[in-house]
Amino acid sequence: MTVTTRVRSSETRKTGAVKSRTRRRRLESWKAFLYVVPALAFSLTFLIVPTLQTAWYSLYDWNGLSAATWVGFQNYLDIVQDEQLRDSFLHVGVLVVFYSFIPIAIALLLTMVISRAHSLRGMSFFRTVLFLPQVIASVVVATTWLSIYSPNGLLNTALRAVGLDSVTRVWLGDFNTALVSVGFVGTWLNVGLCLVLFLSGVGNVQPELFEAARLDGASSFQEFFGITFPALRGQIVVALTLTVVSSLKTFDLVYITTRGGPGNSTSVPAYEAYSRAFNSGQVGSAASVAVVLTLGILIITALIGRLQPKETE
Amino acid sequence: MKISIGEKLVSYVVLGLFAAIALIPLLGVIITAITPSGGSGGFHIPNTIDLGNFVEAWNRGHFANYLFSSFLVTVSVVIVTTVLSVLAGFAFARLKFFGSNIVFFVILAGLLLPAEAFIIPLYYNLRSAHITDTYWALILPQIAQSLAFGIFWMRNQFMSFPGEVIEAARLDGASDMRTLWGIVVPPSTPSIMTMCLLVSMWTWNEFLIPLVMVSRDELRTAPLGLAFFQGQHATDYSLLASAGIIIAAPIVILYFFLQRRFISGMLGGISSR
């Protein structure tokens, strides 16, 4: 009798201790959760739930005012069938070339020529200037280029000064040049970014490697493909991610400079999504464009991320 | 390592050329801004410097008003983002709790989602809540966006904080809150400052959210104000250039003083992702 009670009481004591320990752990877990609750609430309320709603909206035909009608995947079919929407996705493809591929190619080429510039005196000045376009508000960049491309702007004035009057035109108002002109702003924005990134990457290469290559009589070409390029893989992935995503998101520049015109020649998905939702009362269609754009950005980011060399993670 | 004079020369020429390409459009803006307005409208180097455009742009464009809005929104977003990022970053880096991975993933999604993904329903949601056309509609969504970056940034910072110091504080009986604000935050100030700078820049320069969320003139932020000003004075490039300089100046001045932080932050924040 006494034995069993003693055993029982020791057991209850034991389970009591275990219980209080798990309770304490649960309490700690609960307290830690409180640290992230405000952030989580913000994220859910303003980002995550609305994103899911976008997908929901995209299945309706809705003008933003009256009742919405269910249309299934019709809005998505329209993206393929409607020429205006299809073109907007083609245009953004052109912008990727100007925002991403051209700046990266130019910056790699320059890095090949000046691979050791990072140790030069005055490099921090050059870095500051090259990076400057990145910190200027996109709206200000857009109005700046609007004035450069204007009929009597900097570009046409410069062309006339060197006798190329025949080339001058209203750059942003011409069907043939508007998209390229918008794209060139992206090139201007991103060349400096890529160059700063790549030069800092070369700066991390051990100088002995270059010296050994020189002693072996390697040409600067061989040096680039043997040492510089492999060392820059991480930076190239970063540059690709930054510039491709920024080109897919292009909105401010198109809104300020062309509003998608002339005609439809510079419309891009982000602009179509905005103008359909808030100007022309095609909310469902706008949502479907937003969904495709978002998925495109997520997929491309993931694909580019796979190029990242493993050892840097 | 020795660099030959020839190579140095080539390097300077290349760097100089591309620095010039970056600067010429911006110098063009400055020259346009000080060119007396109302002339032929063409680009030329002016004979006289006229600062009158700044005064006129300032007065006609309600820029005192727009800058105030931008300032209010930016400061609010930065303060709330910083406090909440420090708390959440610390929890993700140093505390164990149920579901931390899922919660982190949800918050991180904000880093990848473009504004287009959520802006349309967000507008209708906030309109039902009667807060479109108020500062709330500008501040709250931008806090949510900035938190994704801020938490990611602070978590990385706190993960590299020496664990022994935190353990020692705990053994002394300090609570998690005291450990965080008394021990972990003070030496992390430089990295918190970098985060504040980047969030300030992104918030100050943001265009789409203000464009969608507010229509009252007195609520417009500086970039939105410039867009409307451009709509009204489409071809008066001198006025536009002056207005653009006024808007870009606060961030550009910060950048010139703290360029190292801006560059390492913008490049580092992404590459460590």
mmCIF file of C-alpha atoms in Angstrom, chain A residues 29 32-33 35-36 38-40 42-44 46-48 50-51 53-54 57 62 64 106 110 113-114 116-117 119-121 123-124 126-137 139-140 143-148 150 152-154 157 188 191 193 196-197 199 207 210-211 214 238 242 249 251-252 255-256 270 273-274 277-278 283 286-287 290 293-294 297-298 301 313, chain B residues 1 3 7-8 10-12 14-16 18-19 21-26 29 41-43 84 87-88 90-92 95-98 103 106-107 109-110 112-114 116-127 140-141 143-145 147 151 176-177 180 201 205 207-208 211-212 223 226-227 230 237 244 247-248 251-252 255-256 259-260 262-263 266-267 270-271 273:
data_model
loop_
_atom_site.group_PDB
_atom_site.id
_atom_site.type_symbol
_atom_site.label_atom_id
_atom_site.label_comp_id
_atom_site.label_asym_id
_atom_site.label_seq_id
_atom_site.Cartn_x
_atom_site.Cartn_y
_atom_site.Cartn_z
ATOM 1 C CA SER A 29 7.916 29.069 -28.145
ATOM 2 C CA ALA A 32 9.192 33.831 -29.461
ATOM 3 C CA PHE A 33 6.240 33.708 -31.809
ATOM 4 C CA TYR A 35 8.280 38.634 -31.843
ATOM 5 C CA VAL A 36 7.217 37.835 -35.396
ATOM 6 C CA PRO A 38 3.350 42.000 -36.062
ATOM 7 C CA ALA A 39 5.504 41.387 -39.139
ATOM 8 C CA LEU A 40 3.485 38.345 -40.108
ATOM 9 C CA PHE A 42 1.583 43.049 -42.035
ATOM 10 C CA SER A 43 2.762 40.530 -44.584
ATOM 11 C CA LEU A 44 -0.511 38.594 -44.636
ATOM 12 C CA PHE A 46 -1.004 43.713 -47.288
ATOM 13 C CA LEU A 47 0.899 41.218 -49.445
ATOM 14 C CA ILE A 48 -0.069 37.567 -49.187
ATOM 15 C CA PRO A 50 -4.132 40.366 -51.749
ATOM 16 C CA THR A 51 -1.845 38.244 -53.943
ATOM 17 C CA GLN A 53 -7.120 37.600 -54.236
ATOM 18 C CA THR A 54 -5.446 38.641 -57.490
ATOM 19 C CA TYR A 57 -10.053 38.201 -59.431
ATOM 20 C CA TRP A 62 -15.326 42.714 -63.503
ATOM 21 C CA GLY A 64 -14.646 47.432 -60.670
ATOM 22 C CA ILE A 106 29.365 45.428 -71.896
ATOM 23 C CA LEU A 110 35.138 46.154 -69.798
ATOM 24 C CA VAL A 113 40.103 45.115 -70.240
ATOM 25 C CA ILE A 114 40.426 46.661 -66.800
ATOM 26 C CA ARG A 116 42.615 45.148 -61.943
ATOM 27 C CA ALA A 117 41.049 48.588 -61.843
ATOM 28 C CA SER A 119 42.966 48.740 -56.826
ATOM 29 C CA LEU A 120 43.469 51.989 -58.730
ATOM 30 C CA ARG A 121 43.561 55.284 -56.940
ATOM 31 C CA MET A 123 38.293 53.918 -57.756
ATOM 32 C CA SER A 124 35.849 54.897 -55.015
ATOM 33 C CA PHE A 126 34.331 56.056 -60.133
ATOM 34 C CA ARG A 127 32.296 53.518 -58.187
ATOM 35 C CA THR A 128 30.166 56.299 -56.701
ATOM 36 C CA VAL A 129 29.491 57.858 -60.104
ATOM 37 C CA LEU A 130 28.837 54.576 -61.916
ATOM 38 C CA PHE A 131 26.346 53.530 -59.274
ATOM 39 C CA LEU A 132 24.625 56.920 -59.054
ATOM 40 C CA PRO A 133 21.744 56.201 -61.500
ATOM 41 C CA GLN A 134 20.571 53.415 -59.169
ATOM 42 C CA VAL A 135 19.664 55.778 -56.329
ATOM 43 C CA ILE A 136 17.802 58.401 -58.352
ATOM 44 C CA ALA A 137 14.012 58.103 -58.249
ATOM 45 C CA VAL A 139 10.297 59.086 -62.006
ATOM 46 C CA VAL A 140 13.148 61.595 -62.114
ATOM 47 C CA THR A 143 11.529 62.864 -66.883
ATOM 48 C CA THR A 144 15.253 63.298 -67.516
ATOM 49 C CA TRP A 145 15.183 60.991 -70.536
ATOM 50 C CA LEU A 146 11.894 62.479 -71.685
ATOM 51 C CA SER A 147 13.709 65.770 -72.029
ATOM 52 C CA ILE A 148 16.795 64.166 -73.641
ATOM 53 C CA SER A 150 12.431 65.531 -76.886
ATOM 54 C CA ASN A 152 15.006 69.797 -79.334
ATOM 55 C CA GLY A 153 16.534 67.789 -76.531
ATOM 56 C CA LEU A 154 20.110 66.821 -75.790
ATOM 57 C CA THR A 157 20.964 68.711 -80.501
ATOM 58 C CA TRP A 188 22.164 53.335 -69.121
ATOM 59 C CA VAL A 191 25.838 49.229 -67.060
ATOM 60 C CA LEU A 193 25.652 48.575 -61.632
ATOM 61 C CA VAL A 196 30.729 47.953 -60.056
ATOM 62 C CA LEU A 197 29.584 44.427 -59.231
ATOM 63 C CA LEU A 199 35.066 44.865 -60.561
ATOM 64 C CA PRO A 207 46.484 38.471 -57.136
ATOM 65 C CA PHE A 210 46.978 36.619 -62.146
ATOM 66 C CA GLU A 211 50.729 36.803 -61.587
ATOM 67 C CA ARG A 214 51.259 36.245 -66.544
ATOM 68 C CA VAL A 238 23.376 38.517 -58.977
ATOM 69 C CA LEU A 242 18.684 42.218 -60.373
ATOM 70 C CA LYS A 249 8.740 45.055 -63.475
ATOM 71 C CA PHE A 251 6.339 50.444 -65.063
ATOM 72 C CA ASP A 252 7.373 53.912 -63.906
ATOM 73 C CA TYR A 255 4.075 55.422 -67.468
ATOM 74 C CA ILE A 256 6.010 58.701 -67.524
ATOM 75 C CA ALA A 270 2.991 45.952 -65.615
ATOM 76 C CA ALA A 273 -2.168 45.563 -65.521
ATOM 77 C CA TYR A 274 -2.271 49.082 -64.101
ATOM 78 C CA ALA A 277 -7.406 47.846 -63.537
ATOM 79 C CA PHE A 278 -7.535 51.562 -62.856
ATOM 80 C CA VAL A 283 -10.095 44.412 -63.498
ATOM 81 C CA ALA A 286 -5.613 43.146 -65.324
ATOM 82 C CA ALA A 287 -5.444 40.544 -62.560
ATOM 83 C CA ALA A 290 -0.529 40.439 -62.945
ATOM 84 C CA LEU A 293 3.825 38.495 -64.650
ATOM 85 C CA THR A 294 4.264 37.391 -61.034
ATOM 86 C CA ILE A 297 9.212 36.688 -62.190
ATOM 87 C CA LEU A 298 9.170 33.870 -59.617
ATOM 88 C CA THR A 301 14.293 34.156 -60.377
ATOM 89 C CA GLU A 313 26.123 29.671 -50.181
ATOM 90 C CA MET B 1 50.590 43.795 -57.428
ATOM 91 C CA ILE B 3 50.033 47.426 -62.734
ATOM 92 C CA GLU B 7 47.146 49.286 -68.259
ATOM 93 C CA LYS B 8 46.511 52.039 -65.740
ATOM 94 C CA VAL B 10 43.476 52.203 -70.332
ATOM 95 C CA SER B 11 41.655 51.624 -67.061
ATOM 96 C CA TYR B 12 41.280 55.325 -66.386
ATOM 97 C CA VAL B 14 37.444 53.252 -69.740
ATOM 98 C CA LEU B 15 36.292 54.249 -66.261
ATOM 99 C CA GLY B 16 36.254 57.907 -67.234
ATOM 100 C CA PHE B 18 31.565 55.217 -68.514
ATOM 101 C CA ALA B 19 31.478 57.660 -65.621
ATOM 102 C CA ILE B 21 28.023 58.279 -69.786
ATOM 103 C CA ALA B 22 26.434 57.987 -66.336
ATOM 104 C CA LEU B 23 26.875 61.699 -65.644
ATOM 105 C CA ILE B 24 26.022 63.387 -68.961
ATOM 106 C CA PRO B 25 22.231 62.954 -68.749
ATOM 107 C CA LEU B 26 22.353 64.180 -65.153
ATOM 108 C CA VAL B 29 19.286 68.041 -66.280
ATOM 109 C CA GLY B 41 12.902 75.143 -75.669
ATOM 110 C CA GLY B 42 15.955 73.625 -77.249
ATOM 111 C CA PHE B 43 18.875 72.254 -75.284
ATOM 112 C CA LEU B 84 9.580 45.120 -36.272
ATOM 113 C CA LEU B 87 12.288 41.889 -33.275
ATOM 114 C CA ALA B 88 11.463 39.372 -35.993
ATOM 115 C CA PHE B 90 16.195 38.255 -33.720
ATOM 116 C CA ALA B 91 13.475 35.626 -33.284
ATOM 117 C CA PHE B 92 14.301 33.950 -36.602
ATOM 118 C CA LEU B 95 14.894 31.823 -30.817
ATOM 119 C CA LYS B 96 13.205 28.504 -31.478
ATOM 120 C CA PHE B 97 9.502 28.417 -32.075
ATOM 121 C CA PHE B 98 6.968 26.236 -33.748
ATOM 122 C CA VAL B 103 6.499 32.005 -41.121
ATOM 123 C CA VAL B 106 5.735 33.674 -45.880
ATOM 124 C CA ILE B 107 7.443 36.914 -44.913
ATOM 125 C CA ALA B 109 7.732 35.970 -50.185
ATOM 126 C CA GLY B 110 7.310 39.724 -49.924
ATOM 127 C CA LEU B 112 10.054 38.305 -54.454
ATOM 128 C CA LEU B 113 6.509 39.501 -55.140
ATOM 129 C CA PRO B 114 6.304 42.468 -57.502
ATOM 130 C CA GLU B 116 1.659 44.222 -59.422
ATOM 131 C CA ALA B 117 0.921 40.912 -57.690
ATOM 132 C CA PHE B 118 -1.106 42.490 -54.903
ATOM 133 C CA ILE B 119 -1.839 46.114 -55.769
ATOM 134 C CA ILE B 120 -5.219 45.588 -57.475
ATOM 135 C CA PRO B 121 -7.104 43.754 -54.673
ATOM 136 C CA LEU B 122 -5.175 45.788 -52.100
ATOM 137 C CA TYR B 123 -6.689 48.947 -53.544
ATOM 138 C CA TYR B 124 -10.223 47.568 -53.286
ATOM 139 C CA ASN B 125 -9.576 46.180 -49.784
ATOM 140 C CA LEU B 126 -8.260 49.478 -48.502
ATOM 141 C CA ARG B 127 -11.113 51.328 -50.183
ATOM 142 C CA LEU B 140 0.970 50.456 -44.220
ATOM 143 C CA PRO B 141 1.583 48.603 -47.541
ATOM 144 C CA ILE B 143 5.871 48.798 -44.244
ATOM 145 C CA ALA B 144 4.776 45.330 -45.338
ATOM 146 C CA GLN B 145 7.047 45.477 -48.399
ATOM 147 C CA LEU B 147 9.661 44.269 -43.701
ATOM 148 C CA ILE B 151 13.742 40.936 -41.550
ATOM 149 C CA ASP B 176 15.292 37.787 -24.320
ATOM 150 C CA MET B 177 14.089 41.373 -24.684
ATOM 151 C CA LEU B 180 18.190 41.884 -27.686
ATOM 152 C CA MET B 201 15.508 55.326 -50.504
ATOM 153 C CA ASN B 205 11.355 56.809 -54.676
ATOM 154 C CA PHE B 207 5.751 55.506 -57.451
ATOM 155 C CA LEU B 208 3.124 52.808 -58.078
ATOM 156 C CA LEU B 211 -0.216 56.497 -57.806
ATOM 157 C CA VAL B 212 -2.882 53.899 -57.046
ATOM 158 C CA PRO B 223 7.617 61.346 -57.299
ATOM 159 C CA LEU B 226 6.457 65.209 -60.321
ATOM 160 C CA ALA B 227 4.442 62.887 -62.550
ATOM 161 C CA GLN B 230 4.935 66.688 -65.868
ATOM 162 C CA TYR B 237 11.737 71.083 -69.602
ATOM 163 C CA GLY B 244 13.293 66.589 -60.691
ATOM 164 C CA ILE B 247 12.936 65.505 -55.599
ATOM 165 C CA ALA B 248 16.098 63.506 -56.200
ATOM 166 C CA ILE B 251 18.511 60.794 -51.467
ATOM 167 C CA VAL B 252 21.414 61.766 -53.745
ATOM 168 C CA TYR B 255 24.206 58.781 -51.148
ATOM 169 C CA PHE B 256 27.244 61.011 -51.634
ATOM 170 C CA GLN B 259 27.888 55.701 -50.774
ATOM 171 C CA ARG B 260 29.754 52.723 -49.355
ATOM 172 C CA PHE B 262 24.307 52.179 -50.183
ATOM 173 C CA ILE B 263 26.387 50.125 -52.613
ATOM 174 C CA MET B 266 22.082 47.065 -52.361
ATOM 175 C CA LEU B 267 24.483 44.495 -53.766
ATOM 176 C CA ILE B 270 20.572 40.527 -52.940
ATOM 177 C CA SER B 271 23.658 38.369 -53.264
ATOM 178 C CA ARG B 273 19.693 35.853 -50.607
#
